[in-house]
XYZ file of C-alpha atoms in Angstrom:
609
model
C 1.105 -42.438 13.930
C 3.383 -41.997 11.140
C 4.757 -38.965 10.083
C 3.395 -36.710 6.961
C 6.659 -37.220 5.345
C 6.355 -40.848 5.532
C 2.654 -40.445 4.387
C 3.727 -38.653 1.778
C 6.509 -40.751 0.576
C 4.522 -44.297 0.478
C 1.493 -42.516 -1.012
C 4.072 -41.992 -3.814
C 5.533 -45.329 -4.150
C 2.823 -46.518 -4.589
C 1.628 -44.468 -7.515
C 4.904 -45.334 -8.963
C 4.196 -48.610 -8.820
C 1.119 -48.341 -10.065
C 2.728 -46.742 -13.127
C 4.976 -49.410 -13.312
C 2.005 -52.245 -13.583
C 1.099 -50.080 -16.584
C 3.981 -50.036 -18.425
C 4.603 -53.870 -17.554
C 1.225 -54.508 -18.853
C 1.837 -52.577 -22.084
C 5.488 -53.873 -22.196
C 4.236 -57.938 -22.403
C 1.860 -57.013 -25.290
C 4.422 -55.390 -27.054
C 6.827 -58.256 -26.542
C 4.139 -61.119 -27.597
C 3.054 -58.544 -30.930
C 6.939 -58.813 -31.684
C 7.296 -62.146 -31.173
C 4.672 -63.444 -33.529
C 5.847 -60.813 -36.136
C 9.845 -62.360 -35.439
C 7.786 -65.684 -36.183
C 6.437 -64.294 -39.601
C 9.565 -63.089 -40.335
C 11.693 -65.901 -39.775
C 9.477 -68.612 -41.106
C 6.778 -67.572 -43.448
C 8.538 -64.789 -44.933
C 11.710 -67.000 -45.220
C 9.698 -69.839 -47.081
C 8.279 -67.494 -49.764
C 11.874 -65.638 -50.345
C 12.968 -69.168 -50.862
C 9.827 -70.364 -53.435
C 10.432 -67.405 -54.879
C 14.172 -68.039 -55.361
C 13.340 -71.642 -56.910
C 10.879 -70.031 -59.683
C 13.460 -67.619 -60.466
C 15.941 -71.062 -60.884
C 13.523 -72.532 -63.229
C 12.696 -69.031 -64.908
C 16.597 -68.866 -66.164
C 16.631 -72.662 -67.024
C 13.960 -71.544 -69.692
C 16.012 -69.214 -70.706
C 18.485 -71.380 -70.921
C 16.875 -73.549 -73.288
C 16.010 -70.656 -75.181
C 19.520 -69.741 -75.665
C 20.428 -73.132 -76.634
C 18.180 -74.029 -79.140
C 19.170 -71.023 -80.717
C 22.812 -71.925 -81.073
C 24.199 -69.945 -78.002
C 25.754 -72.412 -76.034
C 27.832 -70.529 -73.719
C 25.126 -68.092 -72.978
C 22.412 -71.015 -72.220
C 25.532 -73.242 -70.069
C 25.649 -69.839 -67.894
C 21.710 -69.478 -67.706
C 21.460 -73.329 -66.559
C 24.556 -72.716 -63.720
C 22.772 -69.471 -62.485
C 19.414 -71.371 -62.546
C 20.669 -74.442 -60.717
C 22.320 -72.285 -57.965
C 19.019 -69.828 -57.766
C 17.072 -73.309 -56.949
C 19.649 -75.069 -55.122
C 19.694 -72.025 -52.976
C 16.100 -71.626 -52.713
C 15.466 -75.489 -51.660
C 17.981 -74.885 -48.985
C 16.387 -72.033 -47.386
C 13.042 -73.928 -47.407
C 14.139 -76.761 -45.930
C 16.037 -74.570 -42.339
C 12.681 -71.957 -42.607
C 9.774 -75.199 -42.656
C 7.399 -74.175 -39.358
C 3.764 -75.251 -41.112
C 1.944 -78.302 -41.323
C 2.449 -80.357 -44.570
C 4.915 -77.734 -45.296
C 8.328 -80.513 -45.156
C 6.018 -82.906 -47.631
C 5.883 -79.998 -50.381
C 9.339 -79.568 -50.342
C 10.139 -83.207 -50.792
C 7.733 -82.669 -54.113
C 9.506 -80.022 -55.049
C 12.878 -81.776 -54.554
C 11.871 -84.543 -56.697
C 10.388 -82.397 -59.332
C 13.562 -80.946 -59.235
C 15.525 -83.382 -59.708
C 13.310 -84.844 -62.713
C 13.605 -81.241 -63.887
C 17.915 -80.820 -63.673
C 18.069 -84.654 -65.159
C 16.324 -83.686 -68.400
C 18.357 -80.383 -68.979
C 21.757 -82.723 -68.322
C 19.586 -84.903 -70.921
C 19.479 -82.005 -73.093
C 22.993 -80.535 -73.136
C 24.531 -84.038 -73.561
C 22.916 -84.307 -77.159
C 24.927 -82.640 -80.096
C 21.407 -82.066 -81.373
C 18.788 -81.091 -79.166
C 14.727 -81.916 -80.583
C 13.100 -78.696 -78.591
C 9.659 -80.035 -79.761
C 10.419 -83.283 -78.048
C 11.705 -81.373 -74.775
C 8.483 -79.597 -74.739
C 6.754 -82.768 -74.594
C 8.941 -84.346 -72.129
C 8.986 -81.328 -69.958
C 5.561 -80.142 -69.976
C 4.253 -82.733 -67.193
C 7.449 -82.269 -64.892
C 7.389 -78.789 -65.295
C 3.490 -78.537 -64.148
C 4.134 -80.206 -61.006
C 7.095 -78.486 -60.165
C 5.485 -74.973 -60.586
C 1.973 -76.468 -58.417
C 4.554 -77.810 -55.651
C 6.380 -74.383 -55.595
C 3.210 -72.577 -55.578
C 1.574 -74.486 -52.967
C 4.834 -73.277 -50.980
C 4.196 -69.960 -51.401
C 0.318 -69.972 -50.825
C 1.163 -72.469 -47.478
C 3.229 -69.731 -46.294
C 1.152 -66.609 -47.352
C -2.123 -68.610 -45.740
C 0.071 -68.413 -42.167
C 0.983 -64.493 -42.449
C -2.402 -64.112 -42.928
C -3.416 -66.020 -39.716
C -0.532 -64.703 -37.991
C -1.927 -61.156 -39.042
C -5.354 -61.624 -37.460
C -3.670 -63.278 -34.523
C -1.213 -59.758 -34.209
C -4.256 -57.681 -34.776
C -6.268 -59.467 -32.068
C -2.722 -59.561 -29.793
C -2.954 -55.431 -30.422
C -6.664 -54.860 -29.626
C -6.647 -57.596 -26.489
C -3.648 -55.316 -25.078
C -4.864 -52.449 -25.833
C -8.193 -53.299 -23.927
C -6.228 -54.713 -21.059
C -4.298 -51.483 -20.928
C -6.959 -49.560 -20.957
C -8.271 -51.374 -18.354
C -4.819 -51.428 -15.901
C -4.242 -47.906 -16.660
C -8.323 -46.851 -15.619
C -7.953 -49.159 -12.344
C -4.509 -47.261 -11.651
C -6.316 -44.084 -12.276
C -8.717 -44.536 -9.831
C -6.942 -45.724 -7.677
C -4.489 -43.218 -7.910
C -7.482 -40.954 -7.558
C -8.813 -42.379 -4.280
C -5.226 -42.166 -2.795
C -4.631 -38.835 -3.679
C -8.334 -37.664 -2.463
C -7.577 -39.639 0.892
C -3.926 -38.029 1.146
C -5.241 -34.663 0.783
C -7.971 -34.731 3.450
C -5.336 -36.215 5.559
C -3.212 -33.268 4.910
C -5.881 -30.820 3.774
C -8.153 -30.824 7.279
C -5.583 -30.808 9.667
C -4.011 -27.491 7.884
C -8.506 -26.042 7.438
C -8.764 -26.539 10.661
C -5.425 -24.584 11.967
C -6.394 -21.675 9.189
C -9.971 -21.319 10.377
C -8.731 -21.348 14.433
C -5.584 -19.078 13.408
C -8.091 -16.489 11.593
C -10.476 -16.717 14.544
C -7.759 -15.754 16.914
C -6.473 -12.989 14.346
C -10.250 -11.467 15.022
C -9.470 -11.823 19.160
C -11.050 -15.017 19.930
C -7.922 -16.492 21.818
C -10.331 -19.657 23.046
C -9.834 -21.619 20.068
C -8.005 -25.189 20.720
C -7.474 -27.706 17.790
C -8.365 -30.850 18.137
C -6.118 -32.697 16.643
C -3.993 -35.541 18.548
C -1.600 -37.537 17.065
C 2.565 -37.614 17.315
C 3.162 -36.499 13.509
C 4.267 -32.392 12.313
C 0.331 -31.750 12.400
C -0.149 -33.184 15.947
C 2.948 -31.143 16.878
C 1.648 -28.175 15.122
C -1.568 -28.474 17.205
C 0.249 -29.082 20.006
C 2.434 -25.334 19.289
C -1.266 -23.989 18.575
C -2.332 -24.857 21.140
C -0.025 -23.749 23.984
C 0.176 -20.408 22.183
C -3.195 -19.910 22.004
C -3.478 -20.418 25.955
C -0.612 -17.994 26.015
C -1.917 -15.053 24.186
C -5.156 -15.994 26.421
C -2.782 -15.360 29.796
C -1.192 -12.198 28.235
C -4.858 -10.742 26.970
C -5.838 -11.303 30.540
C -3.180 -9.685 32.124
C -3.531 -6.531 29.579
C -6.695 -6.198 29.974
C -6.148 -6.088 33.473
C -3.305 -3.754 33.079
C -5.943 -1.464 30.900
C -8.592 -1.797 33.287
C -6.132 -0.449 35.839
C -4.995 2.462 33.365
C -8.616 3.209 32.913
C -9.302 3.841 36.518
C -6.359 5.617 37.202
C -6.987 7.744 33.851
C -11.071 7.987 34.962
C -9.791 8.938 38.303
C -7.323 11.451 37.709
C -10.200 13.440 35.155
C -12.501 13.495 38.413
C -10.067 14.613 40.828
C -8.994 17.541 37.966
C -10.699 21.058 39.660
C -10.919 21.913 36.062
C -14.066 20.738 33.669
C -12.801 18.368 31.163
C -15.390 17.152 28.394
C -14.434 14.347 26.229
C -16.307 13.945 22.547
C -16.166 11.279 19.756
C -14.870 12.193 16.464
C -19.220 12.338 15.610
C -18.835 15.318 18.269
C -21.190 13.279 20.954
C -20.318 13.921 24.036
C -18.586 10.299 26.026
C -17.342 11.513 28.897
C -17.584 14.698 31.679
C -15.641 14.439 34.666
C -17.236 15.751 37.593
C -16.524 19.395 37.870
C -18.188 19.446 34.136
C -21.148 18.386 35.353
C -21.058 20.574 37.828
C -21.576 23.349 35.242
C -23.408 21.613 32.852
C -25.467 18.558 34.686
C -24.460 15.301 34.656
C -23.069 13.220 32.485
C -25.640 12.284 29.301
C -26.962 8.231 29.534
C -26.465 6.400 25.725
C -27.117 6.661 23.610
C -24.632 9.018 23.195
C -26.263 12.879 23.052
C -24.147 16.141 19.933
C -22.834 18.197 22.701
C -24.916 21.044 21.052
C -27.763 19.432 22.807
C -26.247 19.659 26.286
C -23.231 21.949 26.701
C -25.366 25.075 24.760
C -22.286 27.767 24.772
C -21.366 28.505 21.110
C -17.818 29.193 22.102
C -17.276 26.093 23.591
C -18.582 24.047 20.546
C -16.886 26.235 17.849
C -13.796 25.294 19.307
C -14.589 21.814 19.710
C -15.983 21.507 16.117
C -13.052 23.112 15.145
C -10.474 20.680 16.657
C -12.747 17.670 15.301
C -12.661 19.476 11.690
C -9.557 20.903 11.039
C -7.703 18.546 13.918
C -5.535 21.294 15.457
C -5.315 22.475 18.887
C -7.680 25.277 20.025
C -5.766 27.550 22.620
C -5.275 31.128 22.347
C -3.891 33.314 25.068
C -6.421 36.206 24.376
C -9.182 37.696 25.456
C -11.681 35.503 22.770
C -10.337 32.197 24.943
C -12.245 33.312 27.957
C -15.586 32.387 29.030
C -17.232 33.794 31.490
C -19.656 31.429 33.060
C -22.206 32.114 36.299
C -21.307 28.974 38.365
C -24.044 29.293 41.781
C -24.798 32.427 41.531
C -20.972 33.474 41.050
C -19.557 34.511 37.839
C -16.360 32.914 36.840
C -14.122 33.312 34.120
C -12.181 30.016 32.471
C -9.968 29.525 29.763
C -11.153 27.502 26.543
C -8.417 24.369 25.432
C -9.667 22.325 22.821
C -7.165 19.347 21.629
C -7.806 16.454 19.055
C -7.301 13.018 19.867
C -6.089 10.407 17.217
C -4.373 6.935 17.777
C -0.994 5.761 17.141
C -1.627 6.314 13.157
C -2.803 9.567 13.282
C -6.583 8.235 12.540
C -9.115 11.064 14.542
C -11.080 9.519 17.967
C -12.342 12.950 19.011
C -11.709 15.735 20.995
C -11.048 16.706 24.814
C -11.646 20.229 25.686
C -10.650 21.763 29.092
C -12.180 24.650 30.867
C -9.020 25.788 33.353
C -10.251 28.037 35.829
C -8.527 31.480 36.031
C -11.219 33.412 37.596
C -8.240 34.652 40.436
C -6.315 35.251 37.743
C -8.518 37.711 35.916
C -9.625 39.578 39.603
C -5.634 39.820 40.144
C -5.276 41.412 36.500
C -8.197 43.335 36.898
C -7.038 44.714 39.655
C -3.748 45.773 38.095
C -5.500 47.689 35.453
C -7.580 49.138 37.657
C -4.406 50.504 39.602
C -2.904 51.560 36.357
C -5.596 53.318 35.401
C -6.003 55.081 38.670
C -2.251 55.942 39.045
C -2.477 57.117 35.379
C -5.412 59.155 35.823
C -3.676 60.818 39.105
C -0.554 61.114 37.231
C -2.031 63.432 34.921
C -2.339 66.617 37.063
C 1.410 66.405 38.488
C 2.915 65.798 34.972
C 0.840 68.437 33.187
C 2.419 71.306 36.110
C 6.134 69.883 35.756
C 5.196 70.110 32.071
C 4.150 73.929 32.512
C 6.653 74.622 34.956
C 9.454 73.407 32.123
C 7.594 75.710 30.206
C 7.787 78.931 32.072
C 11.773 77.728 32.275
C 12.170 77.867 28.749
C 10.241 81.378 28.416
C 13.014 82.863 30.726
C 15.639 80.535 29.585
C 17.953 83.616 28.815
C 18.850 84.178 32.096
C 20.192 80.666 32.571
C 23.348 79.296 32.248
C 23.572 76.392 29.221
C 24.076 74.013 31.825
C 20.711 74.726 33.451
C 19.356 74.911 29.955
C 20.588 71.467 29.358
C 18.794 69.845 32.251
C 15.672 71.966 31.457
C 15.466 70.199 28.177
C 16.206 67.099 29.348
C 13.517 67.759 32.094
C 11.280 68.603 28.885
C 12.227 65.227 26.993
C 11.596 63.090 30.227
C 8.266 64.604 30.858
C 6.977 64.227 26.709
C 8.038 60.468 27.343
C 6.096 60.412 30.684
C 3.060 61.865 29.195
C 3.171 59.377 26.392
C 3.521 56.718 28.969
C 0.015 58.124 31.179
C -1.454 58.343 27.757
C -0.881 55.014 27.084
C -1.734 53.468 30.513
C -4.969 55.251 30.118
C -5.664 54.020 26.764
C -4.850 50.470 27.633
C -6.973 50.858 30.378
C -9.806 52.203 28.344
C -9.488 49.167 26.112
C -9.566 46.350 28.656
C -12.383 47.707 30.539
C -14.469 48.325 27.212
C -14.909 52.045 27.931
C -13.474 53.117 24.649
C -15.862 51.238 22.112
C -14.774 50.845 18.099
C -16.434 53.133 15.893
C -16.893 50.960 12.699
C -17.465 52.553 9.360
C -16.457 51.318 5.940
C -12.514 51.971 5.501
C -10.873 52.669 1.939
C -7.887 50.882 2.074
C -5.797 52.694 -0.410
C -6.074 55.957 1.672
C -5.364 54.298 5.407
C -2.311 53.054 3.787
C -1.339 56.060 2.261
C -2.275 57.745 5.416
C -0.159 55.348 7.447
C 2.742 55.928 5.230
C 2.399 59.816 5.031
C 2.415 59.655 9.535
C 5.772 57.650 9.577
C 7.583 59.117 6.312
C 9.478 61.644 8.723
C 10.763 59.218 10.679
C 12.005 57.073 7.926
C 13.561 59.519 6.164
C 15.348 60.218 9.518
C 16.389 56.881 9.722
C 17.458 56.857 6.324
C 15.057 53.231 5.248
C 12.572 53.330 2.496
C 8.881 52.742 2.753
C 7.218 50.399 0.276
C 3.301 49.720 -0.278
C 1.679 47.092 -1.551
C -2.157 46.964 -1.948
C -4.373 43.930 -2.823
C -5.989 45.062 -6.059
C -9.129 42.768 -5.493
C -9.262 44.702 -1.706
C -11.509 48.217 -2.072
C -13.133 48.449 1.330
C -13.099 47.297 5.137
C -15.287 47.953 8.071
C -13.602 48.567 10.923
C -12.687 52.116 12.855
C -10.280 53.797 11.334
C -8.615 56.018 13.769
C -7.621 53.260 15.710
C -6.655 50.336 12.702
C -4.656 53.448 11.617
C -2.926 53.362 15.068
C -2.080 49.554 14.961
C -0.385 50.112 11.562
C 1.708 53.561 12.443
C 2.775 51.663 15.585
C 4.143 48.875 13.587
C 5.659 51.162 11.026
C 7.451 52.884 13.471
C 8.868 50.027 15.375
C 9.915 48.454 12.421
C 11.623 51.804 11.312
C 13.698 51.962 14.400
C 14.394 48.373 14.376
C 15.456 48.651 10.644
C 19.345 49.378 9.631
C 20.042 52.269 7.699
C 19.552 51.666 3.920
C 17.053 49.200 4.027
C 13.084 48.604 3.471
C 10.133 48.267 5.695
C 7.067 46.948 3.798
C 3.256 47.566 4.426
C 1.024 45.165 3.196
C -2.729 44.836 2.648
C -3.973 41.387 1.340
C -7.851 40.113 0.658
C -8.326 36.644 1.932
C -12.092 36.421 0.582
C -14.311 37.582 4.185
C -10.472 38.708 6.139
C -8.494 41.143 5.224
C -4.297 40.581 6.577
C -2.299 43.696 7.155
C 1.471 42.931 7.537
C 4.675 45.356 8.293
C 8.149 43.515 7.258
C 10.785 45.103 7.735
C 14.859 43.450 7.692
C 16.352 44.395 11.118
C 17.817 42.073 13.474
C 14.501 39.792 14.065
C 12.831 38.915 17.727
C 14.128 35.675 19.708
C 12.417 32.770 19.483
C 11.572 32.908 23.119
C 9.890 36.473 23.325
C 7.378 35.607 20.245
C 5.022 34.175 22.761
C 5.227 36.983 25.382
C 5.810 40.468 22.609
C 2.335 41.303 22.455
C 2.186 41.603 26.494
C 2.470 44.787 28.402
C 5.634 45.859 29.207
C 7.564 43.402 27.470
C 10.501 44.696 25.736
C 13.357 42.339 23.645
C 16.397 42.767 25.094
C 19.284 44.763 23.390
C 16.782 46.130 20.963
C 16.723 49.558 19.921
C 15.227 52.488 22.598
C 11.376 53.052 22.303
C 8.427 53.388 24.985
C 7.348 51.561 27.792
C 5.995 48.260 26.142
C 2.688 48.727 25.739
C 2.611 49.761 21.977
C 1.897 45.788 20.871
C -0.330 45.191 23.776
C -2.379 48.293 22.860
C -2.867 46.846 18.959
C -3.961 43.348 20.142
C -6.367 44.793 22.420
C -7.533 47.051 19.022
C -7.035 44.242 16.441
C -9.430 41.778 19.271
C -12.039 44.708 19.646
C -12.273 44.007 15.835
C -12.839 40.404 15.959
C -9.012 39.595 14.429
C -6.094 38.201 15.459
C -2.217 39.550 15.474
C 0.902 37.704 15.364
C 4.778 37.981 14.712
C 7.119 36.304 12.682
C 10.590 36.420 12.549
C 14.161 34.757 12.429
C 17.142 36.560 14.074
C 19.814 38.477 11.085
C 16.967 38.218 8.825
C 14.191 40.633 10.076
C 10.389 40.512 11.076
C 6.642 40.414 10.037
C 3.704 41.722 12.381
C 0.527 40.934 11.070
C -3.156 40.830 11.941
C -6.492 39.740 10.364
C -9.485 41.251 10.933
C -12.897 40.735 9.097
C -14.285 42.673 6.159
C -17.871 42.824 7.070
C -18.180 43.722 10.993
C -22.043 43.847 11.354
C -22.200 40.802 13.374
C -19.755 42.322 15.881
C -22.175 44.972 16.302
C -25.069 43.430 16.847
């Protein structure tokens, strides 16, 4: 089959030909309108010029006579040359322009009219006295015919313009049908060939944009069925073999994700830990097997809101929040467990909520894992159990070294000042020891639950005040200024004071000693509508990136940082700020200082109940 180029390039010669048997056509009527006007002009036109040259001859003979009857001579001799030559001149150009019938037998009138005409003015200037009356007479017949002969010229001539006029005007409208016509057949013709090219070219190129969209929407059966050895056949041909490619690789990938999918369906059931699986609707699409073990088995479509089937508000608070706000749920606190009776056995997991988005960041939904750390929780359990029992046992032992340093110091007269250096240091050691039991036991207290909150409405203005009045000593000691700042929207919180007032004088003071001398330590008290946020900032040497995670665990101290107690200061405040329903965390950046905060809510009635 021949090629679209070649298509293409005869379907163009020809309409340039066809063009060209237009023009031709309007070129030959042209040529036969200017031939018959070239006939006019050379003939016809000619032969009136020339009549008209002979009457102006005859016109200045007249005048000659004129002239000479009135005694000019010389005038009327130069009218008679001028007149002779006009005529002579005239009769000349008839005879080369004669192309009519009869026209050659008028001029031979007019030539011997002439001639009678020049003999009687020779007549007339021969005679010394000239009768005019008599050459009136003599003239008058002669004269007649001359002027009849010479108009008979003219009107010979005019008669064929005229006829050659019609003839032009017929010439004009018989081309100008006959173009008309040519240039309508071209036209359609033209037309047809151009309607005919572009389905030739037009279908093949529908048909690969309709098969080429259908395998843009995943149908990679499509085949076009077009044969032929030209670009569209070898376009098909490309189409084709593609098409059956992306068919092999869609195969092999879906294999490949089929494979993924078991291994990925497979690896959820083997998981010990319950794993739940949502769609960004928050209906449940997937529990692996140790989920339904806790919560029955997997829901059948359609698809059922995990409110219907999981039932535990702390579970689907964090879920909704990881569909909502699209962050990861995970805290390492006490409000991430969930104690759940599993057979008659109560066991205690940890709550993960994560979203899940594609490649462009667009949400799918949300897996949430339930990690078992029921061992965990006997194993710390059993640690505070033993701290609280060694505290509690402590107690007694301290309290006599305590009054034994005591009775030393009554009689510390009768010591030398070395003994009454290591009674005081005795003294300082036990203080710090007591502290220590003290705190154990409150820790204890806490985590067990034996030491509710007492909630009652707060004034703000006065705990800070009050918080700032228990640490002023010490920063006056330490030579750092204390600064206050106080929401003025914020009036009021519920919460128990004794121990919010704790939390804040333990900050204060750690951000004291960690302070250098001359600078400020902040306490803050912001309303953030149904929270209120308590900060301390002070400007001391910051916390490592490292121990921000672990600082608010018991017995964790930074290392090279200042002196203090055992650790358990920030444990002992997250354990308070929880009780209250809040949440505490640091901030820092080493050279530049830190910020401990903690949120807790205004209105605590529903903790309560």
């Amino acid at each position: 089959m021949r090629s679209v180029r070649l298509r293409l390039l005869v379907s163009h010669l020809i309409l340039v030909l066809l063009l060209g048997i237009v023009m031709s056509a309007a070129i030959s009527s042209f040529a036969a309108l200017g031939r018959g006007i070239d006939r006019v002009l050379e003939g016809n036109y000619k032969s009136i010029v020339a009549a008209h040259s002979m009457q102006n001859g005859i016109q200045l003979d007249f005048a000659g006579y004129g002239l000479l009857f009135a005694n000019h001579r010389t005038e009327a001799i130069d009218r008679f040359r001028r007149g002779h030559l006009s005529f002579t001149e005239g009769i000349s150009l008839a005879r080369q322009s004669v192309n009519e019938e009869g026209e050659a037998l008028i001029i031979e009138r007019i030539e011997r009219a002439g001639k009678l005409h020049r003999a009687a003015v020779n007549l007339t200037l021969s005679s010394s006295a000239p009768d005019y009356e008599a050459f009136a007479q003599d003239e008058s017949q002669n004269r007649s015919e001359l002027r009849k002969a010479i108009n008979d010229l003219i009107r010979t001539n005019q008669d064929a313009m005229n006829r050659e006029s019609e003839l032009a005007k017929a010439l004009v409208q018989s081309a100008a049908w006959r173009s008309i016509g040519i240039a309508g057949t071209a036209l359609l013709l033209a037309i047809f060939m151009t309607i005919a090219l572009s389905r030739s070219i037009l279908r093949p190129l529908r048909i690969l944009a309709e098969r080429a969209e259908a395998i843009g929407g995943g149908d990679y059966d499509q085949r076009v069925p077009i044969r032929g050895k030209d670009e569209f056949g070898k376009l098909a041909k490309a189409f084709n073999a593609m098409s059956a490619r992306l068919r092999e690789i869609r195969k092999h990938e879906q294999s490949k994700l089929a494979r993924a999918q078991l291994m990925s369906s497979q690896a959820l059931e083997s998981l010990y830990d319950p794993v739940i699986v949502s769609d960004a609707q928050g209906m449940i699409v997937y529990l692996n097997t140790a989920a339904e073990g806790l919560f029955g088995p997997s829901p059948a479509a359609p698809r059922t809101p995990i409110v219907e089937h999981i039932g535990d508000e702390r579970i689907l608070v964090a879920m909704k929040k990881a569909l909502r706000q699209e962050v990861v749920v995970a805290t390492e606190d006490e409000s991430s467990l969930i104690p759940i009776s599993v057979e008659g056995k109560d066991r205690t997991y940890r709550l993960r909520a994560t979203p899940i988005k594609d490649e462009e960041g667009l949400l799918l939904g949300s897996v949430t894992v339930l990690e078992d750390i029921t061992h965990l929780k006997e194993l710390d359990q059993m640690k505070s159990d033993f701290i609280g029992v060694a505290s509690h046992e402590l107690r007694t032992p301290v309290t006599s070294l305590a009054m034994s340093v005591q009775l030393f110091e009554e009689v510390s007269e009768n010591l030398t000042n070395s003994q009454q250096e290591i009674i005081k240091v005795q003294k300082n050691d036990l203080e710090r020891l007591q502290n220590v039991i003290k705190e154990l036991l409150d820790l204890s207290r806490l985590e067990s639950g034996r030491q509710p909150m007492k909630f009652a409405k707060v004034d703000v203005k006065s705990l800070l005040a009050s918080v700032k009045e228990s640490v002023a000593a010490s920063a006056r000691d330490s030579d750092v200024r204390l600064e206050s700042n106080l929401d003025p929207n914020l009036q009021h919180v519920e919460a128990d004071r004794g121990q919010i007032e704790r939390v804040l004088i333990n900050l204060s003071s750690n951000a004291i000693r960690h302070s250098p001398k001359g600078t400020t330590v902040r306490i803050q008290a912001v309303d953030q509508g149904d929270q209120v946020t308590f900060s301390v900032e002070d400007q001391g040497e910051g916390i490592p990136e490292t121990y921000l995670n672990s600082i608010f665990d018991r017995f964790v101290q930074v290392p090279g940082a200042t002196g203090g107690g055992a650790g358990l200061g920030l444990s002992i405040s997250q354990h308070i700020v929880n009780a209250h329903g809040g949440n505490i965390w640091a901030d820092s950046e080493l050279g530049k200082g830190s910020r401990f905060s903690f949120s807790i809510p205004k209105n605590q009635t529903s903790l309560r109940d």
